[in-house]
Short mmCIF file of C-alpha atoms in Angstrom, two decimals:
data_model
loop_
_atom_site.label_atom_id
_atom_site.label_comp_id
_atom_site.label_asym_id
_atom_site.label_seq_id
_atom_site.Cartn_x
_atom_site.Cartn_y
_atom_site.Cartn_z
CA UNK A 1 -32.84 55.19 -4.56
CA UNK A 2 -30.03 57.65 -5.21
CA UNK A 3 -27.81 55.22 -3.90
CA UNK A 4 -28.62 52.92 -6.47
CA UNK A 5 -28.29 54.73 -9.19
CA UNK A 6 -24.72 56.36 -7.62
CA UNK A 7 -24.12 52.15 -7.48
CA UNK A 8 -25.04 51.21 -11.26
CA UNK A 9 -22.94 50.88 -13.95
CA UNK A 10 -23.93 51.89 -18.06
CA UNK A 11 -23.05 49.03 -19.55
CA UNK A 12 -23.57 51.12 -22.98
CA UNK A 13 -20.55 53.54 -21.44
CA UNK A 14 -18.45 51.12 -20.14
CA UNK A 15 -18.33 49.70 -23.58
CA UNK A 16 -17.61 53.21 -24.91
CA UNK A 17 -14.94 53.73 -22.65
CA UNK A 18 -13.34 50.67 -23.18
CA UNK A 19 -13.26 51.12 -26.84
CA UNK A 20 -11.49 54.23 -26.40
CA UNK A 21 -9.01 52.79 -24.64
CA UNK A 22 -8.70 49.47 -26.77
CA UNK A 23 -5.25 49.98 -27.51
CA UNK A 24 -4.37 49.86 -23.53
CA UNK A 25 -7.07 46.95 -23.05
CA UNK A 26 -5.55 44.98 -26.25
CA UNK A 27 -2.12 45.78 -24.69
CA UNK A 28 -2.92 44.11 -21.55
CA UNK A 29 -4.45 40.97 -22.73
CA UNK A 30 -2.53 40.50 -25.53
CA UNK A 31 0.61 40.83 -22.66
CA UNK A 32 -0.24 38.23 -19.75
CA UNK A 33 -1.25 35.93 -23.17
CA UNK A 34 2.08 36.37 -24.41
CA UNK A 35 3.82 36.35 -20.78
CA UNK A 36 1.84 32.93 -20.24
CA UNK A 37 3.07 31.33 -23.48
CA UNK A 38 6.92 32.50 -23.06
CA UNK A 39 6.76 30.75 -19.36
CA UNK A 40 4.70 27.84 -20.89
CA UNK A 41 7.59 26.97 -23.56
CA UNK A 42 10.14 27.80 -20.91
CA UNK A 43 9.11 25.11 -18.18
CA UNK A 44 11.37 22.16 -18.63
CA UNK A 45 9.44 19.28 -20.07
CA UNK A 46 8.35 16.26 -17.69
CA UNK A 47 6.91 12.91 -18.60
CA UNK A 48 5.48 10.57 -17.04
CA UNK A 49 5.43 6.52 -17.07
CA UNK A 50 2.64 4.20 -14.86
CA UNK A 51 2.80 0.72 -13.45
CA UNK A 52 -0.50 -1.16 -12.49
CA UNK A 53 -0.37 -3.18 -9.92
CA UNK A 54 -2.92 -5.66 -8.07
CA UNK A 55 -3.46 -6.53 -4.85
CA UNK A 56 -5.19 -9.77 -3.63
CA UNK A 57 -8.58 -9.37 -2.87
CA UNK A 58 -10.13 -12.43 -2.34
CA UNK A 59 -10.42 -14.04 1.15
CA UNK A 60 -9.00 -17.00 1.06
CA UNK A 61 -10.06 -19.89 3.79
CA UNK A 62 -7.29 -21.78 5.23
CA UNK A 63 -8.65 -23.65 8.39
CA UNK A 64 -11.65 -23.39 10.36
CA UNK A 65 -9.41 -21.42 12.68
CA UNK A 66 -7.12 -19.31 10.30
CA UNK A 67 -8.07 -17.29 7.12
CA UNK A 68 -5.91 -15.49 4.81
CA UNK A 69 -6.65 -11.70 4.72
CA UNK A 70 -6.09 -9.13 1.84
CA UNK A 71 -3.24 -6.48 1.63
CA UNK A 72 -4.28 -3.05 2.43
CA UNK A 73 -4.07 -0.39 -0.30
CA UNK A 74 -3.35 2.41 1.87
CA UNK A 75 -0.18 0.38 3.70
CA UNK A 76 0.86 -0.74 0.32
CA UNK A 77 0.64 2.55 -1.03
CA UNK A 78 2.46 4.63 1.88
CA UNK A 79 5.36 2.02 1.82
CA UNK A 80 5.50 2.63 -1.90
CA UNK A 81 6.97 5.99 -0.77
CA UNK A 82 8.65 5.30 2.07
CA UNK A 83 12.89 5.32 2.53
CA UNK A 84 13.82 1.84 2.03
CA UNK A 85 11.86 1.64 -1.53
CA UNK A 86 12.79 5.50 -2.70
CA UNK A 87 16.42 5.79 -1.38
CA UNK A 88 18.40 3.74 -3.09
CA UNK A 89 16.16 5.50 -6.83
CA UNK A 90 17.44 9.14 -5.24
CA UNK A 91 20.82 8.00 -5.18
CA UNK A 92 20.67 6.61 -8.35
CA UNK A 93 19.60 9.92 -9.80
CA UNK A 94 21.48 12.10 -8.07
CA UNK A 95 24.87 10.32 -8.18
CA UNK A 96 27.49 13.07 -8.69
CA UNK A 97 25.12 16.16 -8.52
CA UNK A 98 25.59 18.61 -5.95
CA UNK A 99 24.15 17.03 -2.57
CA UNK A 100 22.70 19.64 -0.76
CA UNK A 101 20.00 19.22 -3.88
CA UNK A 102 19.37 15.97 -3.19
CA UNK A 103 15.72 15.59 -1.91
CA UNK A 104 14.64 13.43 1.00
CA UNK A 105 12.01 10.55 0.10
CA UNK A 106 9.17 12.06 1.41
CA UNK A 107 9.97 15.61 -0.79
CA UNK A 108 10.92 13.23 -4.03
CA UNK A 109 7.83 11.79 -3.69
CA UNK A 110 5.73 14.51 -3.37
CA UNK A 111 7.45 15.90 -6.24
CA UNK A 112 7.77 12.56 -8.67
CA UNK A 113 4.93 10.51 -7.69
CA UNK A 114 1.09 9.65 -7.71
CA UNK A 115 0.09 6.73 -6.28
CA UNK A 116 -3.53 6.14 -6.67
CA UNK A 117 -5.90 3.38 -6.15
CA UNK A 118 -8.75 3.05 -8.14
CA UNK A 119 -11.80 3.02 -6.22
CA UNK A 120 -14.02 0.12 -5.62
CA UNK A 121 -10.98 -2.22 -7.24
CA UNK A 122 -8.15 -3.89 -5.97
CA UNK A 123 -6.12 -1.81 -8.13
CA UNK A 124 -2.72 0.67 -7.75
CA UNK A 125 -1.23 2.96 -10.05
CA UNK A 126 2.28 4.13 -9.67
CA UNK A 127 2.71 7.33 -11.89
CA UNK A 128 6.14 8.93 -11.29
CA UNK A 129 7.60 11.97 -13.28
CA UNK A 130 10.86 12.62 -14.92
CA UNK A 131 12.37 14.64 -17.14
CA UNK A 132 12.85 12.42 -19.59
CA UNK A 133 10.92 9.30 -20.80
CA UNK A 134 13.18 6.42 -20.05
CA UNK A 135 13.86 8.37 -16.36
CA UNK A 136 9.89 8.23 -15.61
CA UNK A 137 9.95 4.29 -16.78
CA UNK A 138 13.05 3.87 -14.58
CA UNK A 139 11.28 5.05 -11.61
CA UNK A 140 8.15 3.75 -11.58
CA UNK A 141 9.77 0.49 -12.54
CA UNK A 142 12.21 0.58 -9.73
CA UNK A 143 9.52 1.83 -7.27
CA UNK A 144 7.52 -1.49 -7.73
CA UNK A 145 10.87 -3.37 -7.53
CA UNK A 146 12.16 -1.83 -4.61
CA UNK A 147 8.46 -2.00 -2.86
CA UNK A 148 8.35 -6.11 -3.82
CA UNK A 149 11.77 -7.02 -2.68
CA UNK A 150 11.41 -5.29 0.62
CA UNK A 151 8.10 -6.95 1.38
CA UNK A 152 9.55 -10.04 0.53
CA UNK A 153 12.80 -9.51 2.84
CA UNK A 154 10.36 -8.45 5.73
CA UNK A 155 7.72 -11.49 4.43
CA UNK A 156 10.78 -13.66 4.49
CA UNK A 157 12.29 -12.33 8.32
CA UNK A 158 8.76 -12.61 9.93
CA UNK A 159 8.18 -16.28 8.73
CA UNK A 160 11.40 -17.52 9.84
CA UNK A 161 10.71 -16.21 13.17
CA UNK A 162 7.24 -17.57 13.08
CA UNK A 163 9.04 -21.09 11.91
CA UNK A 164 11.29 -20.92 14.43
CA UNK A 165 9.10 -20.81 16.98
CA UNK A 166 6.50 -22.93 15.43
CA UNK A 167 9.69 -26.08 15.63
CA UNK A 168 10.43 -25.08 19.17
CA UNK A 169 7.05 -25.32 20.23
CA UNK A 170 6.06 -28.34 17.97
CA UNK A 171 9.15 -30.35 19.71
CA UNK A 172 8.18 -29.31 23.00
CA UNK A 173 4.93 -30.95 22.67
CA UNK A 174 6.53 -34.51 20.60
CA UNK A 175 8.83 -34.28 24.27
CA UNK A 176 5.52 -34.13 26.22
CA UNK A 177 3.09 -36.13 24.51
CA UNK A 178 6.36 -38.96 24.00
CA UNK A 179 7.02 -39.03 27.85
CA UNK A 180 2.98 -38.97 29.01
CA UNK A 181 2.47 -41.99 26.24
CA UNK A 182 5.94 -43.73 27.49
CA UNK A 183 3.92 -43.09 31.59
CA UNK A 184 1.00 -44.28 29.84
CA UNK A 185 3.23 -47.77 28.62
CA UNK A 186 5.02 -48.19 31.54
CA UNK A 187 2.09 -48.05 33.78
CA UNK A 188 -0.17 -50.05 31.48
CA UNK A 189 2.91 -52.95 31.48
CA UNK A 190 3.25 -53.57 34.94
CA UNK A 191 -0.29 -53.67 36.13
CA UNK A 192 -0.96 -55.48 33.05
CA UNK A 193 -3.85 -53.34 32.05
CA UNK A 194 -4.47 -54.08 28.33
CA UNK A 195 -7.89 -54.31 27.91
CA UNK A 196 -9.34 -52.23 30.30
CA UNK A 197 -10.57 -49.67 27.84
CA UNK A 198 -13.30 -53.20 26.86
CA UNK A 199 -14.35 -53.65 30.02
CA UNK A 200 -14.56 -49.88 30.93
CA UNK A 201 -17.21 -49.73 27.97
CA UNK A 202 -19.00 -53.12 29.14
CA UNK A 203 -19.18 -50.90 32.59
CA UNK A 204 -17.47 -53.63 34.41
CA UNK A 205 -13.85 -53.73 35.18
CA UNK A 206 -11.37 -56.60 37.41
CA UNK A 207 -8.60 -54.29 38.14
CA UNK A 208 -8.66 -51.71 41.23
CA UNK A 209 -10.28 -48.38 41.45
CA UNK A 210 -6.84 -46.62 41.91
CA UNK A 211 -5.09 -48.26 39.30
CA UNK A 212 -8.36 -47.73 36.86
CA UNK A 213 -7.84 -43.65 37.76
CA UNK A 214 -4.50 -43.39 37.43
CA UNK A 215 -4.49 -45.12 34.03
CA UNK A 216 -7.51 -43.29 33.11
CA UNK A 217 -5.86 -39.49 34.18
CA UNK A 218 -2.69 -40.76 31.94
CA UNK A 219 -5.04 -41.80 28.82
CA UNK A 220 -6.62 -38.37 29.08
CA UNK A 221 -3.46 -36.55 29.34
CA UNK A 222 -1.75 -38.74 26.40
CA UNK A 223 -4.93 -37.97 24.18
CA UNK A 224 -4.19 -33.63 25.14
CA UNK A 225 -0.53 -33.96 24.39
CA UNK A 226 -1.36 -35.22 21.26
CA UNK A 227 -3.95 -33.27 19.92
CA UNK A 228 -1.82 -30.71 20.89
CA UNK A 229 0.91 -31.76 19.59
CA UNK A 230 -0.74 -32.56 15.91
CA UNK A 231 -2.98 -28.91 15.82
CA UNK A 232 0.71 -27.49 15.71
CA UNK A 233 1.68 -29.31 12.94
CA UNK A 234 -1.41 -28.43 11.30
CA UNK A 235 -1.16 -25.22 11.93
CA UNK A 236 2.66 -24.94 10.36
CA UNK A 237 1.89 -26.91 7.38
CA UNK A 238 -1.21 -24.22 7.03
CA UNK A 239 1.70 -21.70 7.31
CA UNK A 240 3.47 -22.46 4.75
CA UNK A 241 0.74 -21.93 2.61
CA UNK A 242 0.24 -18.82 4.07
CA UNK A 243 3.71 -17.94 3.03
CA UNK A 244 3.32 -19.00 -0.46
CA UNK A 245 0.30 -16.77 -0.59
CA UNK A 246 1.62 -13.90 0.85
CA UNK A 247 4.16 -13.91 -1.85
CA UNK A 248 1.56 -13.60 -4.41
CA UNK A 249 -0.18 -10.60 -2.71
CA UNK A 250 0.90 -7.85 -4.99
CA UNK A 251 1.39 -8.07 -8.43
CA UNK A 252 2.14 -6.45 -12.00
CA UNK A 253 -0.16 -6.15 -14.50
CA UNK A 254 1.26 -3.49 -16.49
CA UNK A 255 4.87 -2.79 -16.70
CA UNK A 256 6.37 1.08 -16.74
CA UNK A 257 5.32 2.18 -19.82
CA UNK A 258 7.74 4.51 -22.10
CA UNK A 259 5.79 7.41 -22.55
CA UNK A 260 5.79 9.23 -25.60
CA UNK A 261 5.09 12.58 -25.56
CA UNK A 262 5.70 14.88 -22.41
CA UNK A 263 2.95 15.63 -19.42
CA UNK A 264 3.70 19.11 -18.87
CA UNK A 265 3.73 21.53 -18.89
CA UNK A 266 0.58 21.91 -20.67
CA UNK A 267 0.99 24.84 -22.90
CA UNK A 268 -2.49 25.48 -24.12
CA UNK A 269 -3.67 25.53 -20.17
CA UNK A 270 -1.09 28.38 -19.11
CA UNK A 271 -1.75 29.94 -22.30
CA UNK A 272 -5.73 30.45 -21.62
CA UNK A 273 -4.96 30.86 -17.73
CA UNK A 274 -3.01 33.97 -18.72
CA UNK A 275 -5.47 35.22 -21.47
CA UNK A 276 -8.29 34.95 -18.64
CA UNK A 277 -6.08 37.10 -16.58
CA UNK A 278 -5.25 39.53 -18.81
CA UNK A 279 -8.96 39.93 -19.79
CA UNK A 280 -9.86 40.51 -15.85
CA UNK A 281 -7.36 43.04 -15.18
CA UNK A 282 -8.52 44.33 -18.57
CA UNK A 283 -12.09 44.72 -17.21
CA UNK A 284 -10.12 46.36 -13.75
CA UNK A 285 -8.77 48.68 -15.92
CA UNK A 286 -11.86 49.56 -18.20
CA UNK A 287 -13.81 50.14 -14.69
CA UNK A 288 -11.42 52.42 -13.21
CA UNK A 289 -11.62 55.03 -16.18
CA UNK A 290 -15.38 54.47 -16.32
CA UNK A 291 -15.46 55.41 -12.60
CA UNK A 292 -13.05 58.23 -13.50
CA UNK A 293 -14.97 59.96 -16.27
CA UNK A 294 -18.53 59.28 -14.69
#
């Protein structure tokens, strides 16, 4: 019990004490207030400018086989801020300033962007900052750009390779189904079996059992080269759609805006951060000479 009273505090003395030393209390607040405005109207001004983009969403079917999956967000988002897309915007900005200040990509955009996507939507913000309006449009702007031509180049790499080797392949199998069928001909002309296939369904058949199988095997093996031969030109023609797709995967909606007034730093916050300080170490400093004159 004696403990707790030691503990307590007189709420009717504290307030007594701190009224008589009001001036020192006032002094304090009134101080980190004043300190928190000079550094708020000190901070260099920064603005900042967003572009909306979309991604496709929608599934689209191509082929019982093949089906056209959307972009992810995350990929889209990390690439955003990777060196090929923020490089060539440091560069820009920095032309003629002292290197050694120059930041890296991944510091610039730590520093000058927020890339967000909206949740639940198929949606990406690009926010960068600069310090002035037109550099904040310039960025984001050029961050989209830069992102959409390099995922074009790399789109445009990857389905030439993919063309090339769909051609190679697709005239390998014309060469294989063309010489089977030409087997198929030959053979076909000089046993002089034309209608076979009739009588083979009537279940009766004139020619002999060897000849029947091997024009049989080369029938089956014409009919594989070709379906083989015309899934792969199915398949490329479904690839060029693909391609034109894939070139509509991103897209913007809204274009860098100009912004008009700056984004920080915002005065009125600092200014109440450092009046709730100073009334804190005001309240330090009232319970120190309560605890002194108790």
């Amino acid at each position: 019990m004696d403990l707790e009273k030691e503990e307590s505090i007189d709420l009717g003395k504290l307030w007594q004490v701190t009224k008589a030393h009001k001036k020192v209390v006032g002094s304090i607040i009134v101080g980190y207030t004043a300190i928190a405005t000079i550094v708020a109207f000190s901070l260099l001004k920064q603005y900042a400018s967003t572009t909306l983009v979309q991604t496709r969403s929608a599934r689209v079917k191509l082929s019982s086989q093949t089906e056209a999956k959307p972009g992810d967000k995350g990929n889209y988002m990390e690439l955003m801020k990777s060196r090929t897309v923020l490089d060539p915007i440091i560069d820009e900005l920095y032309e003629g300033k002292d290197s050694a200040k120059k930041p890296d990509a991944a510091a610039f955009a730590k520093s000058n962007l927020d890339i967000k996507n909206t949740k639940g939507t198929n949606l990406i913000t690009v926010t960068a900052k600069g310090r002035t309006p037109e550099e904040a449009q310039k960025i984001s702007k050029e961050v989209v750009d830069n992102f959409l031509a390099m995922q074009a180049d790399n789109s445009q790499q990857s389905q030439n390779l993919l063309a090339q080797l769909f051609d190679e392949r697709i005239e390998d199998a014309k060469r294989d189904y063309d010489d089977v069928a030409q087997k198929l001909a030959d053979f076909s002309s000089k046993h002089g079996l034309y209608s076979l296939d009739g009588q083979l369904q009537q279940g009766i058949s004139k020619y002999p059992p060897d000849e029947t199988a091997t024009y049989l095997q080369l029938k089956s093996e014409a009919k594989t080269k070709k379906n083989i031969y015309t899934n792969l030109v199915q398949q490329r023609e479904e690839d060029k759609v693909q391609e034109a797709m894939e070139s509509l995967d991103i897209q913007v909606i809204d274009e860098a805006n100009l912004p008009q007034a700056p984004s920080a730093p915002r005065k009125k916050l600092i200014a109440a951060i450092g009046l709730a300080l100073g009334c804190i170490i005001a309240f330090g400093y009232s319970l120190v000479m309560y605890k002194r004159e108790a």
